[in-house]
């Protein structure tokens, strides 16, 4: 019996640096029945030339989406796909050779799973900051309860990242919502879970992703993540509570600091909080450095602090900006079927 067709979708914008590695790895899969379709969104680099080169050889199908964004590009690719399994992939990710075959096997073995994703690791040639970002976000302290956390066994997850979805699930749940900038996957998975679907993550394969390679880029991205998670929270009225933890911790620390400034005898409590946080961060930094790369140890405490602070601030800003009573001030939310 012929294996089911997998469609790999890759939206592309300004991905010249890693695009060839991404496509070459996808073309080298051991799975016998798949297609690769890419969308080009207006870029400032040579992404289009690279895509046209691969398309001219019949290696990929290419679509233009000059006026769209990442979300509308995903929806366009889903609608142009032919596969029974549709993989959402990223142009900065490098898939292992058995990546597609493993995901297809997991869906076959778990008929109740609506989609499956895999662990993410860093490429060996990535920038040290990019490696540290990857380690931070995929550790327990940096990604507990989120789609980034690595798993050691097959596990159910609430919000899978770069997922192989069953086609019928995408068609039933309405694809991705352009109302979101980077939180569209969180919104989609929340909608799917409410319709009774569930997702899983497997450690049996992985892909390697080039993540942000500077502190300002990382801080900005994490702030946006916080804002978008708040948008999901205010729209759906609920979300896994773990996403609120950094903001609650920041509010508690701020309240304690204000109290200590007003009444200096409370300053030891502030010092205790800072010491406890420093010990926790340093402990996890040592653990992750030993398990990954000791040379990353000086960077990891900084990355944890940046992630926790900017995510917390972004979440708080989002909760204010997207509060239900203020939603119309930020534009009308499109329907989930819009492209």
Coordinates of N, CA and C in Angstrom, one line a residue, residues 141-261:
X141 N 13.0 25.4 32.6 CA 12.9 26.8 33.2 C 12.4 27.8 32.1
X142 N 12.8 27.5 30.9 CA 12.5 28.5 29.8 C 11.3 28.1 29.0
X143 N 10.9 26.8 29.0 CA 9.8 26.4 28.2 C 8.8 25.5 28.8
X144 N 8.8 25.3 30.1 CA 7.9 24.4 30.7 C 6.4 24.7 30.4
X145 N 5.7 23.7 30.0 CA 4.3 23.9 29.6 C 4.0 24.5 28.3
X146 N 5.1 24.8 27.5 CA 4.9 25.4 26.2 C 5.3 24.4 25.1
X147 N 5.1 24.9 23.9 CA 5.4 24.0 22.7 C 6.9 23.8 22.5
X148 N 7.7 24.6 23.2 CA 9.2 24.5 23.0 C 9.8 23.5 23.8
X149 N 9.3 23.1 24.9 CA 9.9 22.2 25.8 C 10.2 20.8 25.1
X150 N 11.4 20.3 25.3 CA 11.8 19.0 24.7 C 11.2 17.9 25.6
X151 N 10.8 16.8 24.9 CA 10.3 15.7 25.6 C 11.2 14.5 25.5
X152 N 11.2 13.6 26.4 CA 12.0 12.4 26.4 C 11.2 11.2 25.9
X153 N 9.9 11.3 26.0 CA 9.0 10.2 25.5 C 7.9 10.9 24.7
X154 N 7.1 10.1 24.0 CA 6.0 10.6 23.3 C 5.0 11.2 24.3
X155 N 4.6 12.4 24.1 CA 3.7 13.1 25.1 C 2.7 13.9 24.4
X156 N 1.5 14.1 25.1 CA 0.5 15.0 24.6 C 0.9 16.4 24.9
X157 N 0.7 17.3 24.0 CA 1.1 18.7 24.2 C -0.1 19.6 23.8
X158 N -0.2 20.8 24.4 CA -1.3 21.7 24.2 C -1.1 22.5 22.9
X159 N 0.1 22.9 22.6 CA 0.4 23.8 21.5 C 1.6 23.3 20.8
X160 N 1.5 22.4 19.9 CA 2.7 21.9 19.2 C 3.2 22.9 18.2
X161 N 4.5 22.8 17.9 CA 5.2 23.8 17.1 C 5.7 23.1 15.8
X162 N 5.5 23.7 14.7 CA 5.9 23.1 13.4 C 5.4 21.7 13.3
X163 N 4.1 21.6 13.1 CA 3.4 20.3 13.3 C 3.0 19.7 12.0
X164 N 2.9 18.4 12.0 CA 2.3 17.6 10.9 C 0.9 17.4 11.2
X165 N -0.1 18.0 10.5 CA -1.5 17.9 10.8 C -2.2 17.0 9.8
X166 N -3.2 16.3 10.3 CA -4.1 15.6 9.4 C -4.9 16.6 8.6
X167 N -5.0 16.4 7.3 CA -5.7 17.3 6.5 C -7.2 17.6 7.0
X168 N -7.9 16.5 7.3 CA -9.3 16.7 7.7 C -9.4 17.5 9.0
X169 N -8.4 17.5 9.8 CA -8.4 18.4 11.0 C -8.4 19.9 10.6
X170 N -7.4 20.2 9.7 CA -7.3 21.6 9.3 C -8.5 22.1 8.6
X171 N -9.1 21.2 7.8 CA -10.4 21.6 7.1 C -11.5 21.8 8.0
X172 N -11.6 21.0 9.1 CA -12.7 21.1 10.0 C -12.5 22.3 10.9
X173 N -11.3 22.6 11.3 CA -11.1 23.7 12.3 C -10.9 25.1 11.7
X174 N -10.7 25.2 10.4 CA -10.7 26.5 9.8 C -9.4 27.2 9.6
X175 N -8.3 26.4 9.5 CA -7.0 27.0 9.2 C -6.5 28.0 10.2
X176 N -5.6 28.9 9.8 CA -5.0 29.8 10.7 C -5.6 31.2 10.6
X177 N -5.6 32.0 11.7 CA -6.3 33.2 11.7 C -5.4 34.4 11.5
X178 N -5.6 35.2 10.5 CA -4.7 36.3 10.2 C -4.8 37.5 11.2
X179 N -5.7 37.4 12.2 CA -5.8 38.3 13.3 C -4.5 38.3 14.1
X180 N -3.8 37.2 14.1 CA -2.6 37.0 14.9 C -1.3 37.2 14.0
X181 N -0.3 37.7 14.7 CA 1.0 37.9 14.0 C 1.9 36.7 14.1
X182 N 2.2 36.3 15.3 CA 3.0 35.1 15.6 C 2.3 34.2 16.5
X183 N 1.1 34.5 17.0 CA 0.4 33.6 17.9 C -0.7 32.8 17.2
X184 N -0.6 32.7 15.8 CA -1.7 32.0 15.1 C -1.7 30.6 15.4
X185 N -0.5 30.0 15.6 CA -0.5 28.5 15.9 C -1.1 28.3 17.3
X186 N -0.8 29.1 18.3 CA -1.4 29.0 19.6 C -3.0 29.1 19.5
X187 N -3.4 30.1 18.7 CA -4.9 30.2 18.6 C -5.5 29.0 17.9
X188 N -4.8 28.6 16.8 CA -5.4 27.4 16.1 C -5.5 26.2 17.0
X189 N -4.4 25.9 17.7 CA -4.4 24.7 18.5 C -5.4 24.8 19.7
X190 N -5.6 26.0 20.2 CA -6.6 26.2 21.2 C -8.0 25.9 20.6
X191 N -8.3 26.4 19.4 CA -9.6 26.1 18.8 C -9.7 24.6 18.5
X192 N -8.7 24.0 18.1 CA -8.7 22.6 17.8 C -9.0 21.7 19.1
X193 N -8.3 22.1 20.1 CA -8.5 21.4 21.4 C -9.9 21.5 21.9
X194 N -10.5 22.7 21.7 CA -11.9 22.9 22.1 C -12.9 22.1 21.3
X195 N -12.4 21.7 20.1 CA -13.3 20.8 19.3 C -13.0 19.3 19.6
X196 N -12.2 19.0 20.5 CA -11.9 17.7 20.9 C -10.7 17.0 20.3
X197 N -9.9 17.8 19.6 CA -8.7 17.2 19.0 C -7.5 17.4 20.0
X198 N -6.5 16.5 19.9 CA -5.3 16.6 20.7 C -4.1 16.3 19.9
X199 N -2.9 16.8 20.4 CA -1.7 16.8 19.7 C -0.6 16.0 20.5
X200 N 0.4 15.6 19.8 CA 1.5 14.9 20.5 C 2.8 15.4 20.0
X201 N 3.9 15.1 20.8 CA 5.2 15.4 20.5 C 6.1 14.2 20.7
X202 N 7.0 14.0 19.8 CA 7.9 12.8 19.9 C 9.3 13.2 19.9
X203 N 10.2 12.4 20.6 CA 11.6 12.7 20.6 C 12.3 11.8 19.6
X204 N 11.6 11.0 18.8 CA 12.2 10.0 18.0 C 12.8 10.7 16.7
X205 N 12.5 11.9 16.5 CA 13.2 12.6 15.4 C 13.3 14.1 15.9
X206 N 14.0 14.9 15.1 CA 14.2 16.3 15.5 C 14.5 17.1 14.2
X207 N 14.4 18.4 14.4 CA 14.9 19.4 13.4 C 15.7 20.4 14.1
X208 N 16.6 21.0 13.3 CA 17.6 21.9 13.9 C 17.2 23.3 13.4
X209 N 17.1 24.3 14.3 CA 16.6 25.6 13.9 C 17.6 26.7 14.3
X210 N 17.8 27.6 13.3 CA 18.7 28.7 13.6 C 17.8 29.8 14.2
X211 N 18.0 30.1 15.5 CA 17.2 31.0 16.2 C 17.8 32.4 16.3
X212 N 17.2 33.3 16.9 CA 17.7 34.7 17.0 C 19.1 34.7 17.5
X213 N 20.0 35.5 16.8 CA 21.4 35.5 17.1 C 22.0 36.7 17.7
X214 N 21.1 37.5 18.3 CA 21.5 38.7 19.1 C 20.5 38.9 20.2
X215 N 21.0 39.5 21.3 CA 20.1 39.8 22.4 C 19.0 40.8 22.1
X216 N 19.2 41.8 21.3 CA 18.0 42.7 21.0 C 17.0 42.0 20.1
X217 N 17.4 41.1 19.2 CA 16.4 40.4 18.4 C 15.7 39.4 19.3
X218 N 16.4 38.8 20.2 CA 15.7 37.8 21.0 C 14.7 38.5 22.0
X219 N 15.1 39.6 22.6 CA 14.3 40.3 23.5 C 13.0 40.8 22.7
X220 N 13.2 41.3 21.5 CA 12.0 41.8 20.8 C 11.1 40.7 20.4
X221 N 11.6 39.6 20.0 CA 10.8 38.4 19.6 C 10.0 37.9 20.9
X222 N 10.7 37.8 22.0 CA 10.0 37.3 23.2 C 8.9 38.3 23.6
X223 N 9.2 39.6 23.5 CA 8.1 40.5 23.9 C 6.9 40.3 23.0
X224 N 7.1 40.1 21.7 CA 6.0 39.9 20.8 C 5.3 38.6 21.1
X225 N 6.1 37.6 21.5 CA 5.4 36.3 21.9 C 4.5 36.6 23.1
X226 N 5.0 37.3 24.1 CA 4.1 37.7 25.2 C 2.9 38.4 24.8
X227 N 3.0 39.4 23.9 CA 1.8 40.1 23.4 C 0.8 39.2 22.7
X228 N 1.3 38.4 21.9 CA 0.5 37.5 21.1 C -0.2 36.4 22.0
X229 N 0.5 35.9 23.0 CA -0.1 35.0 23.9 C -1.2 35.6 24.7
X230 N -1.0 36.9 25.0 CA -2.1 37.6 25.7 C -3.3 37.8 24.8
X231 N -3.1 38.0 23.5 CA -4.2 38.1 22.6 C -5.0 36.8 22.5
X232 N -4.3 35.7 22.5 CA -5.0 34.4 22.5 C -5.8 34.3 23.8
X233 N -5.2 34.7 24.9 CA -5.8 34.5 26.2 C -7.1 35.4 26.3
X234 N -7.0 36.6 25.8 CA -8.2 37.5 25.9 C -9.2 37.1 24.9
X235 N -8.8 36.5 23.8 CA -9.8 36.1 22.8 C -10.6 34.9 23.2
X236 N -9.9 33.9 23.8 CA -10.5 32.6 24.1 C -11.0 32.6 25.5
X237 N -10.6 33.6 26.3 CA -11.1 33.7 27.7 C -10.4 32.7 28.6
X238 N -9.5 31.9 28.1 CA -8.7 31.0 28.9 C -7.5 30.5 28.1
X239 N -6.5 30.0 28.8 CA -5.3 29.5 28.2 C -4.6 28.7 29.3
X240 N -3.6 27.8 29.0 CA -2.9 27.2 30.0 C -2.3 28.2 31.0
X241 N -2.5 28.1 32.3 CA -2.1 29.1 33.2 C -0.6 29.3 33.3
X242 N 0.2 28.3 32.9 CA 1.6 28.5 33.0 C 2.1 29.7 32.2
X243 N 1.4 30.1 31.2 CA 1.8 31.3 30.4 C 1.7 32.6 31.2
X244 N 0.9 32.6 32.3 CA 0.8 33.8 33.1 C 1.9 33.9 34.2
X245 N 2.6 32.8 34.4 CA 3.5 32.7 35.5 C 4.6 33.8 35.5
X246 N 5.3 34.1 34.4 CA 6.3 35.1 34.4 C 5.7 36.5 34.8
X247 N 4.5 36.8 34.2 CA 3.9 38.1 34.5 C 3.5 38.2 36.0
X248 N 3.0 37.2 36.5 CA 2.6 37.2 38.0 C 3.8 37.3 38.8
X249 N 4.9 36.6 38.5 CA 6.2 36.8 39.2 C 6.7 38.2 39.2
X250 N 6.7 38.8 38.0 CA 7.1 40.2 37.8 C 6.3 41.1 38.6
X251 N 5.0 41.0 38.6 CA 4.1 41.8 39.4 C 4.4 41.7 40.9
X252 N 4.6 40.5 41.3 CA 4.9 40.2 42.8 C 6.2 40.9 43.2
X253 N 7.2 40.7 42.3 CA 8.5 41.3 42.6 C 8.4 42.9 42.6
X254 N 7.7 43.4 41.7 CA 7.5 44.9 41.6 C 6.8 45.4 42.8
X255 N 5.7 44.7 43.2 CA 5.0 45.1 44.4 C 5.9 45.1 45.7
X256 N 6.7 44.0 45.8 CA 7.6 43.9 46.9 C 8.6 45.0 46.9
X257 N 9.2 45.3 45.7 CA 10.2 46.4 45.6 C 9.6 47.7 46.0
X258 N 8.4 48.0 45.5 CA 7.8 49.3 45.9 C 7.6 49.4 47.4
X259 N 7.1 48.3 48.0 CA 6.9 48.3 49.4 C 8.2 48.5 50.2
X260 N 9.3 47.9 49.7 CA 10.6 48.0 50.3 C 11.1 49.4 50.2
X261 N 10.9 50.1 49.1 CA 11.3 51.4 48.9 C 10.6 52.4 49.9

